[in-house]
Coordinates of C-alpha atoms in Angstrom, one line a residue:
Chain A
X1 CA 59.8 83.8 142.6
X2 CA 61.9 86.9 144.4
X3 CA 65.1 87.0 146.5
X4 CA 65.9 83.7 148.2
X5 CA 67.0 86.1 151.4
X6 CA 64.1 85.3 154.6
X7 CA 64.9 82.2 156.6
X8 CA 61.8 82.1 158.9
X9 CA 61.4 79.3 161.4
X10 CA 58.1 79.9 162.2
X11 CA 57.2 80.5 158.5
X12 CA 57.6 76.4 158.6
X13 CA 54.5 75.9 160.4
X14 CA 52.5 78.5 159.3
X15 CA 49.9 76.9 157.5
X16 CA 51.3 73.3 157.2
X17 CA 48.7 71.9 159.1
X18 CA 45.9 74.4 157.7
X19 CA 44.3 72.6 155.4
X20 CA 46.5 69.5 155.7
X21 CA 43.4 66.9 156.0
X22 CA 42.3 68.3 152.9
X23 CA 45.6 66.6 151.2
X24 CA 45.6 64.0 153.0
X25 CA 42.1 62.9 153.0
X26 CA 42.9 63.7 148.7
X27 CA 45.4 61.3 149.2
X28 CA 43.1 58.8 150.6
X29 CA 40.8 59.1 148.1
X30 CA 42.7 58.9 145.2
X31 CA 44.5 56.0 146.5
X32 CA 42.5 52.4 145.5
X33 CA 44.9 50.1 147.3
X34 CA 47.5 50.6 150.5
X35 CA 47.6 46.8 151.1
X36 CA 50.9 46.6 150.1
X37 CA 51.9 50.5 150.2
X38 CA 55.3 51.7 151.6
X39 CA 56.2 50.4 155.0
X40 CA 56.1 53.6 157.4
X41 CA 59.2 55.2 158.4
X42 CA 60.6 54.9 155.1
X43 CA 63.1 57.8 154.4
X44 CA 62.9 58.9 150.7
X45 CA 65.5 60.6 149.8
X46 CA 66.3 62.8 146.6
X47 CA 69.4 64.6 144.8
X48 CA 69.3 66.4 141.9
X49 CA 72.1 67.7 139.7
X50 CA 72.9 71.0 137.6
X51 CA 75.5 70.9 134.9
X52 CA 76.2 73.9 133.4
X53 CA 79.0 75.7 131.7
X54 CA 80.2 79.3 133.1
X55 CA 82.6 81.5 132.1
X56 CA 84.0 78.5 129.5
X57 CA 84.2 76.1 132.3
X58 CA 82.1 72.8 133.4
X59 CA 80.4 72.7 136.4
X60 CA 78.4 70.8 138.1
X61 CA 76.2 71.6 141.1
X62 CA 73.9 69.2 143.6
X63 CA 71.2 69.8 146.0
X64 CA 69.2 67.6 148.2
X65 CA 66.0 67.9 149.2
X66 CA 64.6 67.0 152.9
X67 CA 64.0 63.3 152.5
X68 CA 60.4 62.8 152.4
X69 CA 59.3 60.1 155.5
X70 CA 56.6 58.1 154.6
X71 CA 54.0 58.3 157.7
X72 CA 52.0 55.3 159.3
X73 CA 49.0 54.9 157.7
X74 CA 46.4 53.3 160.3
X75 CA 43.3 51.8 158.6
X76 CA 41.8 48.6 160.0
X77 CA 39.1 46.5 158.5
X78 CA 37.0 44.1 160.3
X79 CA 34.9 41.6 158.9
X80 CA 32.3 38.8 159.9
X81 CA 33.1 35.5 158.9
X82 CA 30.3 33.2 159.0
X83 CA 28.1 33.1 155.3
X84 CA 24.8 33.6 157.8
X85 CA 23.5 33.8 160.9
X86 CA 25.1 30.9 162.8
X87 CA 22.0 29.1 163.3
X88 CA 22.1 28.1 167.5
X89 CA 19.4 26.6 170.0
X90 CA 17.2 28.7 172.2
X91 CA 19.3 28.2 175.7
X92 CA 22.7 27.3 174.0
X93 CA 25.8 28.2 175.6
X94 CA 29.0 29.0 174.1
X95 CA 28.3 29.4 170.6
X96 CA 30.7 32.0 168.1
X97 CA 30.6 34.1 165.7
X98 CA 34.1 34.1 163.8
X99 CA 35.5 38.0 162.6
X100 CA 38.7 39.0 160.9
X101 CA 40.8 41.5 161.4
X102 CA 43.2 43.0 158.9
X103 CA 45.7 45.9 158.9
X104 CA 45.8 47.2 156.0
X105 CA 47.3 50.5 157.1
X106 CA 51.6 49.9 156.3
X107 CA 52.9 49.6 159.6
X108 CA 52.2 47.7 162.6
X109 CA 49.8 48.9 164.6
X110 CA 47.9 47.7 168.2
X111 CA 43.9 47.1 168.2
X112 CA 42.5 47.0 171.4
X113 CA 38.8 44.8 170.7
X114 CA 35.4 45.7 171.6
X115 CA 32.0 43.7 171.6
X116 CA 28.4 44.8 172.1
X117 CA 25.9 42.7 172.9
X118 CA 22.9 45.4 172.3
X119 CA 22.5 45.8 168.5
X120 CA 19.4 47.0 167.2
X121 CA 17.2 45.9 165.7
X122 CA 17.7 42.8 166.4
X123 CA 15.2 40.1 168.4
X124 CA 17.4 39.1 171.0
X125 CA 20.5 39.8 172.8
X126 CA 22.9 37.3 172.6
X127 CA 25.0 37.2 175.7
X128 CA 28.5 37.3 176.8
X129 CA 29.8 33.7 177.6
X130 CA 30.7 32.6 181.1
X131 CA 33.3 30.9 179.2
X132 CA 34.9 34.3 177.8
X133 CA 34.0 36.9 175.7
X134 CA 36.2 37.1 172.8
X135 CA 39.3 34.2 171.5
X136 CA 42.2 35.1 169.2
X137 CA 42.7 31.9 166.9
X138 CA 46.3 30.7 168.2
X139 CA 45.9 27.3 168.2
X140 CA 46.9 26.7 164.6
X141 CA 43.4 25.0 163.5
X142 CA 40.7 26.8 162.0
X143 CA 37.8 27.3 164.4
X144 CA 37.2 27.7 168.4
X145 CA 39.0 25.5 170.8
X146 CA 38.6 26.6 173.7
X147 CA 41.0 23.7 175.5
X148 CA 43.2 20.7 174.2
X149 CA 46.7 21.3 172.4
X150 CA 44.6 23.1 169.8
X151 CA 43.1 26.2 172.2
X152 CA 43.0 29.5 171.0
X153 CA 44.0 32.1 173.5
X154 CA 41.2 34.1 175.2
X155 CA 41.3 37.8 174.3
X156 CA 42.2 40.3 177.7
X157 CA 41.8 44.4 176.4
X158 CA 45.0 45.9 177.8
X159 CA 46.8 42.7 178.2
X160 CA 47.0 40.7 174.7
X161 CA 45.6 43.2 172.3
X162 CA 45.8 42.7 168.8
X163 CA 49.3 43.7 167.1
X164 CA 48.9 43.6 163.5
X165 CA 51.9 44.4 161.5
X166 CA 51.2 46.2 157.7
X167 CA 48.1 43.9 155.7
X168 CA 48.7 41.0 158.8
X169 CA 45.0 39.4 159.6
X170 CA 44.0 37.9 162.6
X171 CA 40.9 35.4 163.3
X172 CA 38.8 36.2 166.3
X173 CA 36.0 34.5 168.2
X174 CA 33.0 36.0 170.0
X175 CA 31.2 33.7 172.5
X176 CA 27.7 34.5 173.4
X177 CA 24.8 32.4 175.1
X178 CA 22.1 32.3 173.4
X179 CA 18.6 33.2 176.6
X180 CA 16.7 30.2 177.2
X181 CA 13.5 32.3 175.9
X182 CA 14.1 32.7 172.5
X183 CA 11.6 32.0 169.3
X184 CA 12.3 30.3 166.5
X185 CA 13.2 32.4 163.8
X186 CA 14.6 35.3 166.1
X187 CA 17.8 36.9 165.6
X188 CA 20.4 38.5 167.8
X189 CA 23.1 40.9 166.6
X190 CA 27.0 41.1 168.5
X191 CA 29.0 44.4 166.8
X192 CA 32.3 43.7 167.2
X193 CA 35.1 46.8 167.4
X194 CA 38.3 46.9 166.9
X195 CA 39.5 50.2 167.9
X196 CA 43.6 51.8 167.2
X197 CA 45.4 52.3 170.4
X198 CA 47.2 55.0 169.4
X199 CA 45.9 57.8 171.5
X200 CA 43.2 60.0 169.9
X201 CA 43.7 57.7 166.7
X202 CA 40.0 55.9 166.7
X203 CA 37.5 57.4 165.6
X204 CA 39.5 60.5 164.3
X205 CA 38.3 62.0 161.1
X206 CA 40.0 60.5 157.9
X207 CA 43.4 62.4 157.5
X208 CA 43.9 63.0 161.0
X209 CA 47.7 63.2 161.7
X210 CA 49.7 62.4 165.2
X211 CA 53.1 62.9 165.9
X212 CA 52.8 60.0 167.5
X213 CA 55.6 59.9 170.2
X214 CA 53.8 57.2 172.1
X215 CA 54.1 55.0 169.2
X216 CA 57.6 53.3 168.9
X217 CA 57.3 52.1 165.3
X218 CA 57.1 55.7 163.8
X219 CA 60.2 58.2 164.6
X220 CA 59.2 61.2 165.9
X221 CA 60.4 63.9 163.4
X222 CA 58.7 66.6 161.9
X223 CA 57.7 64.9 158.6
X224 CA 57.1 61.7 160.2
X225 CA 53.7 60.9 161.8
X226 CA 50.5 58.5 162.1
X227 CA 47.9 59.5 159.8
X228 CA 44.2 58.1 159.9
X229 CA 42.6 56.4 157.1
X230 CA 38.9 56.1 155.8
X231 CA 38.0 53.6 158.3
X232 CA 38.7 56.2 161.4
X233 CA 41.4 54.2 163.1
X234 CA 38.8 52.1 164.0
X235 CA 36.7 49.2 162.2
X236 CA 33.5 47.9 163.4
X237 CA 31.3 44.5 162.0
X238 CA 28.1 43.2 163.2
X239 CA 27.7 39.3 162.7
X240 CA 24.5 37.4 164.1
X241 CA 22.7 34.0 165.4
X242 CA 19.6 32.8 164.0
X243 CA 17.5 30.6 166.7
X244 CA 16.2 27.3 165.7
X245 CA 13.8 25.0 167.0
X246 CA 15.2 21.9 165.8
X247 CA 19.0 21.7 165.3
X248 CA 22.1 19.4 162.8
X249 CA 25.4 19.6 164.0
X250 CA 27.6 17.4 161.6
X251 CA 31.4 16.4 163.7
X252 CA 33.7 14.8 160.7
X253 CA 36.4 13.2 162.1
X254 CA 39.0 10.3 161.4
X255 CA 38.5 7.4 163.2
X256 CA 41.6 5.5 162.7
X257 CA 44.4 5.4 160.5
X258 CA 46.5 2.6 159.2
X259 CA 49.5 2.7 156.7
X260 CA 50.6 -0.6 155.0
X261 CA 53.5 -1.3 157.8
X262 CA 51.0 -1.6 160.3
X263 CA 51.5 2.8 161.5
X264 CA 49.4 5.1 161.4
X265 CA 51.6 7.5 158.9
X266 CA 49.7 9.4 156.1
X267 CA 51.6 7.6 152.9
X268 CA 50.1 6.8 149.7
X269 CA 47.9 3.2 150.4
X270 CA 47.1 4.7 153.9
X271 CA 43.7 3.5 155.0
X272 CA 41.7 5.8 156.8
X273 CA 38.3 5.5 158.5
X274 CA 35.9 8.4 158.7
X275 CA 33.5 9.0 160.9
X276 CA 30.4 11.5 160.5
X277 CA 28.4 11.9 163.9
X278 CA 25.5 14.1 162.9
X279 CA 23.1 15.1 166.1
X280 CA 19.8 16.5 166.2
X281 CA 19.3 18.9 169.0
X282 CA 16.3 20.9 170.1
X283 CA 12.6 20.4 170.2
X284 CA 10.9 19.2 167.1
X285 CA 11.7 17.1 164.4
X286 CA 14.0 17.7 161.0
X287 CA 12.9 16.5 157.7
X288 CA 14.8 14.9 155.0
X289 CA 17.6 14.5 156.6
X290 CA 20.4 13.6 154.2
X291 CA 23.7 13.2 154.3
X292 CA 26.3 13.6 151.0
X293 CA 30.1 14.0 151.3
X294 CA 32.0 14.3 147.6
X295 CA 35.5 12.7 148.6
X296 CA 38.5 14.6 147.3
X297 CA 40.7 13.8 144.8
X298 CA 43.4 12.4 146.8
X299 CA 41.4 9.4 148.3
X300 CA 39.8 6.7 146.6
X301 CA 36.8 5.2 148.6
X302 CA 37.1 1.7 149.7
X303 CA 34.3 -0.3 148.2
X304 CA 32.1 -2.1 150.7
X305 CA 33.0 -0.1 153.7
X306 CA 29.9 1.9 154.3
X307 CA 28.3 1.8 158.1
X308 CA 25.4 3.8 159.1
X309 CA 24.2 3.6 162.8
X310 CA 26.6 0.2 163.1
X311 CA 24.9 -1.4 160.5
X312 CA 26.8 -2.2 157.0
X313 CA 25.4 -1.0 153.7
X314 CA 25.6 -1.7 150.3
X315 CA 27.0 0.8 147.9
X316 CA 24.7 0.7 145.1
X317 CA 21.4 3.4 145.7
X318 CA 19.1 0.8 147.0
X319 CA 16.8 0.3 149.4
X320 CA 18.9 0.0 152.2
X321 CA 19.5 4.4 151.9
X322 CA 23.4 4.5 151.7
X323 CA 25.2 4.6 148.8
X324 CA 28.6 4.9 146.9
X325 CA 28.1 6.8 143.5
X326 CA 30.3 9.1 140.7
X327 CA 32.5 9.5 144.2
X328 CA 29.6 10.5 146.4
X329 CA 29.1 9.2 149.7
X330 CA 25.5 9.5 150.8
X331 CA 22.8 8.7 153.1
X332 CA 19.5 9.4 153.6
X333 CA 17.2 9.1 157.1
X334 CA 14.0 11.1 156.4
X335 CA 12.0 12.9 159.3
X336 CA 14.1 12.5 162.0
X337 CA 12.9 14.0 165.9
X338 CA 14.9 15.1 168.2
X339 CA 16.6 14.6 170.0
X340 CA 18.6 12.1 167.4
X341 CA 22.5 10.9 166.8
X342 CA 23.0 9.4 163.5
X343 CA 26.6 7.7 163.0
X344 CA 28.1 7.1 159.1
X345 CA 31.4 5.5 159.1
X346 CA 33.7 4.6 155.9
X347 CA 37.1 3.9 154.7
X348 CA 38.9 5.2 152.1
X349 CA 42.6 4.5 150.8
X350 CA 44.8 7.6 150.2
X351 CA 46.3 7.7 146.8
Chain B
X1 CA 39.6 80.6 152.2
X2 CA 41.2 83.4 150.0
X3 CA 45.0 83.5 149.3
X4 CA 46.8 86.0 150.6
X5 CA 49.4 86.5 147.2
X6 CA 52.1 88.7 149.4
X7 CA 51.8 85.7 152.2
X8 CA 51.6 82.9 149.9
X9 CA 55.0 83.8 148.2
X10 CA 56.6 84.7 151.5
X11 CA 55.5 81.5 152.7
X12 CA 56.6 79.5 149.5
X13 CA 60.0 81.3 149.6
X14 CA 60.2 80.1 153.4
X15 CA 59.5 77.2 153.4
X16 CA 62.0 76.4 150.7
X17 CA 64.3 78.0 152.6
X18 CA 64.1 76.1 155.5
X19 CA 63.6 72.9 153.5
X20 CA 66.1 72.6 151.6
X21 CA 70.1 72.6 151.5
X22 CA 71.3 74.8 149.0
X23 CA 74.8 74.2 147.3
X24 CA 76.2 77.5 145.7
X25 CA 79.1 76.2 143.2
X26 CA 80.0 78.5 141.0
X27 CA 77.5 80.8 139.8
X28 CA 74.4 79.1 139.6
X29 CA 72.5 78.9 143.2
X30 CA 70.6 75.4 143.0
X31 CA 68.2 74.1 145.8
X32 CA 65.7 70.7 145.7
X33 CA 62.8 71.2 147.2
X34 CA 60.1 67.8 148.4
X35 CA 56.2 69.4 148.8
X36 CA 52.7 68.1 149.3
X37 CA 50.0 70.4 146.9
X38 CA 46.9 70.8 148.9
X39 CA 43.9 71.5 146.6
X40 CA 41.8 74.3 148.8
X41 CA 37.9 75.4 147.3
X42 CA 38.1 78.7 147.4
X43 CA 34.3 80.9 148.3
X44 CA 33.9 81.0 144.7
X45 CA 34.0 77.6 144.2
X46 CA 37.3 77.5 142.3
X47 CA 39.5 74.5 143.3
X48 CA 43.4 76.1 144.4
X49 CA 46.4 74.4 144.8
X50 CA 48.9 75.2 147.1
X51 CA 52.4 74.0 148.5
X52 CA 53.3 72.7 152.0
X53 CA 55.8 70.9 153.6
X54 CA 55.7 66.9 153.7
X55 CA 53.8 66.0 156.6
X56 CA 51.5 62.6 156.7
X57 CA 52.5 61.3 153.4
X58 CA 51.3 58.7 153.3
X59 CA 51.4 56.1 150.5
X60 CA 48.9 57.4 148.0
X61 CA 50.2 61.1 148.4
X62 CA 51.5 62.7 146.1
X63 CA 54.6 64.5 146.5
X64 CA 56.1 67.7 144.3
X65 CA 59.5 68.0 143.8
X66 CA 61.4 71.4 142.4
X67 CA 64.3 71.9 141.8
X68 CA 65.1 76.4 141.8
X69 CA 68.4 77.4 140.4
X70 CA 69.6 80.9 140.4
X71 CA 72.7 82.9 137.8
X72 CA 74.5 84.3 140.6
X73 CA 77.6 85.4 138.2
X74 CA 77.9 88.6 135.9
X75 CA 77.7 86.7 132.9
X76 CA 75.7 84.1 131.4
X77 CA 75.6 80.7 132.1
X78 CA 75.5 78.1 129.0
X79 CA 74.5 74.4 128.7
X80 CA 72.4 74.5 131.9
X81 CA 71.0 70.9 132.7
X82 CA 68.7 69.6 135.6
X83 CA 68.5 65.8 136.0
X84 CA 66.7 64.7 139.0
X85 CA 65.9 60.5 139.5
X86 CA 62.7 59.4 140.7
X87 CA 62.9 58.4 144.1
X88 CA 62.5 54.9 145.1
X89 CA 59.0 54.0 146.5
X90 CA 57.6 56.6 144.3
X91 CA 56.2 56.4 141.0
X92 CA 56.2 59.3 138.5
X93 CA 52.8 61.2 138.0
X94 CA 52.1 60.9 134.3
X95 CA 52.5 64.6 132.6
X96 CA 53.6 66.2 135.6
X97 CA 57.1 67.4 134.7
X98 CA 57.4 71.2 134.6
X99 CA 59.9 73.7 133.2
X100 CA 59.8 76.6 131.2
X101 CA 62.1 77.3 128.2
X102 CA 63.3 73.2 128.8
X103 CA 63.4 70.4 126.5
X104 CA 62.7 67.6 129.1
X105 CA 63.1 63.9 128.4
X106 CA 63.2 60.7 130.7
X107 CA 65.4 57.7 131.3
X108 CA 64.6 54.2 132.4
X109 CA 68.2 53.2 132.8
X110 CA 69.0 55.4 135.8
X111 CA 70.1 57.7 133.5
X112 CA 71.9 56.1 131.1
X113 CA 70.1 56.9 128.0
X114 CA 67.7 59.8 127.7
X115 CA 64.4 60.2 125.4
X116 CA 61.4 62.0 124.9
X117 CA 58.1 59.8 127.2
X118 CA 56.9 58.7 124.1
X119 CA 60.0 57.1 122.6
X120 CA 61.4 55.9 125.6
X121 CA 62.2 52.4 125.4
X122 CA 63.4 49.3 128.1
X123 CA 64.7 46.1 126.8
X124 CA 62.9 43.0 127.9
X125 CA 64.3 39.7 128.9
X126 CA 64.4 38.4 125.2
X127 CA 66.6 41.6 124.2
X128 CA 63.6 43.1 122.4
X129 CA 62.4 46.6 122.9
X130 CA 59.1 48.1 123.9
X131 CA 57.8 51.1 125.4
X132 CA 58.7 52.7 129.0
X133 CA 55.7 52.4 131.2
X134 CA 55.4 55.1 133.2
X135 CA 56.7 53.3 136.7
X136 CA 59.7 52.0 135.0
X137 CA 60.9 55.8 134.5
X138 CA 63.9 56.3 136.6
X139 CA 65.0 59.4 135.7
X140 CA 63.8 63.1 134.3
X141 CA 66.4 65.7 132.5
X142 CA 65.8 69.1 131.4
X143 CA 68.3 70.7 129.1
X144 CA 67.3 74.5 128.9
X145 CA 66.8 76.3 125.9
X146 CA 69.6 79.3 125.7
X147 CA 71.4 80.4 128.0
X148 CA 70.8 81.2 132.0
X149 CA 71.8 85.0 131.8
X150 CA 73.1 86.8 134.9
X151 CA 70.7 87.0 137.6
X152 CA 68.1 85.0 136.1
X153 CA 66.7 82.3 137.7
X154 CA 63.9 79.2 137.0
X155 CA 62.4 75.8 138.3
X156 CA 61.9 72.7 137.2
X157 CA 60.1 69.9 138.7
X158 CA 57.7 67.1 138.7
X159 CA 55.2 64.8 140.7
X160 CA 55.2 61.6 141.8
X161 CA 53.1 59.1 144.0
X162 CA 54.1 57.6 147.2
X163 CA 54.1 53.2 146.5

């Protein structure tokens, strides 16, 4: 190195941005994880020291280097939820698909939600719901409610887009209707995007950077800036329905409760009484239709207490196809047509 | 994308400048410098690596530090040591200190004790010793070799990660 003389503002610039994806996007790369990376905005500072003797006399010296701001990071992820295609009816309406979405950029960052209805390559097209289009889960209870104390707020772009502060999820809902002339067998596609509202940010190439003045969670200095990950500021996932001809829906719910004052408290001795609706829709008819539920460890099954369809049953595996075993509850109905509602109801005892 | 050498060391030497506050105590001239190194492919296919400012780190990057000291005096300068900690949020890059003519050796004590990386210990809950990993290093020392005659100058330095 030469003379230390030559302070040159412009000299600053000059090729800090040339070539500056290229270390980012080396960055990105060589980096597995961010999901718990520093939070953007964090100042790191550093000071190093020089001791040295001169002329016979200690001295020390210090200098500080510009402190290093860690930039925002902006990588979403979007997933579908469902294991498969969410088997529906030809004609249904209001059916989801269930999606996660998860910063895992390390600052908080606004996704503004997108879904497309015209995948290809699939069968059908499913269709946006009269009831809405897309639900944030809100409600505090896994799964769609669309009403009641439970309901899950309905998604608005521009008015309640998705805030995600650093590795934060959130659980969304697509509605679609499923057309009334649909095959069996056939399959409909909804891509859902979630797309980074900081301006230019989605769909930027990997290691794009923004001084991002718009964005109030990133202070605008030189050093300090938005950077886009490998998922473009934007993610994208495409989940599907399967049509059906004949179709189970099983509703688990308790049916009453009773403690041993008399309440309806959940305290050890608590009896509880299930009830399993499980309905055949469609046109055709379902076969083998059985029914097992594997109680948990925390209740003991209350022997005698089996009702299918109203009608008590035995819980030893006889003929009358209900039974009580190795803490198995079962039934089993055969072929059954639709349209059909069977009913199992038992009590168990909480331990 | 060929490097210009004249340019390159022109813009090295600015952008230190700029980037840096400088203390002049005595007669060594010290400055502390934070980079990112950019790895360029040059025509040939040779991979380069050059120096810029810290812009976009973010975590994953990996950031240079150096720190440039200068003999300003007429006479020599004697018993010259650098120690620079390892900023928080950062982890040092295994093998990445630098210095020439420098015995270098690392603390995980913020300092406290010094030892070469592959006898440095920390004590564990029990009072037992074992060895320093490499994110539990806290600080790096170089004790140059000699003296720092008049006008001569040097750097030392090292990588670490962004956490």
């Amino acid at each position: 190195m030469g003379s230390f003389v030559g302070i040159c503002a412009a000299c600053r610039w000059l090729g800090a941005w040339r070539g500056f994806c290229a270390v980012v996007c080396a960055a990105l790369l060589h980096s597995g994880a961010w999901a718990i990376g520093t939070p953007a905005g964090t100042q790191i500072p550093n000071r190093a020291t020089l001791e040295y003797v001169y002329k016979g006399k200690p001295t020390t010296a210090v200098a500080v280097s510009a402190p290093v701001v860690v930039a925002k990071l902006i990588n979403p992820v979007l997933s579908w939820q469902d294991l498969a295609a969410v088997p529906v009816l030809a004609g249904e309406a209001a059916r989801a698909l269930t999606f996660v979405l998860t910063n895992t950029g390390n600052g908080t960052e606004t996704f503004q939600i997108i879904r497309n209805n015209t995948v290809a390559g699939d069968v059908f097209h499913p269709v946006t719901s009269t009831v809405g289009a897309i639900y944030i889960e809100t409600g505090g209870e896994p799964g769609l409610q669309t009403s009641g104390p439970h309901a899950d707020r309905l998604y608005v772009p521009g008015v309640n887009d998705i805030t995600l502060a650093a590795d934060a999820s959130q659980v969304l809902y697509v509605l679609s209707d499923i057309p009334g002339a649909t095959g069996e067998g056939a399959r409909g596609n909804v891509s859902l995007e979630a797309r980074s509202t900081t301006p230019g940010a989605a769909g930027a190439a990997p290691g794009t950077a923004f001084i991002s003045a718009s964005n109030p969670h990133v202070p605008v200095t030189p050093s300090s800036v938005a950077v886009v990950g490998l998922t473009r500021g934007q993610a994208a996932a495409v989940g599907g329905y399967m049509v059906h001809g004949v179709l189970v829906t099983l509703d688990k719910s308790v049916a009453n409760r009773r403690d041993p004052t008399g309440g309806t408290q959940v305290v050890t001795g608590t009896e509880l009484t299930y009830r399993i609706v499980l309905t055949v829709n469609g046109t055709g008819t379902v076969q083998n239709l059985t029914f097992s539920d594997p109680l948990p460890g925390g209740l003991t099954y209350k022997p005698g207490t089996l009702v299918v369809d109203g009608v008590a049953r035995s819980d030893a595996a006889d003929a009358d196809q209900a039974a009580f075993a190795a803490g198995v509850v079962s039934a089993t109905f055969g072929d059954v047509a639709a349209p059909a509602v069977r009913t199992i109801e038992f009590k168990v005892l909480v331990n | 994308m060929r490097k210009n050498p004249v340019a390159g060391a022109l813009l090295f030497m600015c952008l230190a400048w700029s980037a840096l506050t400088a203390h002049a105590q005595g007669a060594i001239e010290v400055m502390n410098s934070a980079e990112m190194e950019q790895q360029i492919k040059t025509a040939d296919g040779k991979v380069e690596v050059r120096r810029a400012p810290v812009k976009g780190a973010v975590p994953g990057t990996v950031v240079v530090y150096t720190t440039t000291f200068r003999n300003t005096g007429n006479k020599p300068a004697a018993g010259v040591v650098i120690k620079n900690p390892v900023p928080a949020n950062t982890t040092l890059v295994p093998a990445s200190a630098f210095g020439e003519n420098a015995d270098i050796s690392y603390s995980a004590d913020g300092g406290k004790t010094w030892a070469a990386i592959d006898k440095l210990k920390v004590k564990t809950a029990d009072g037992k010793e074992r060895p320093a990993g490499i994110s539990e290093i806290t600080d790096v020392r170089w004790s140059l070799r000699g003296e720092l005659g008049a006008g001569k100058q040097g750097e030392v330095g090292f990588r670490v990660v962004i956490n």
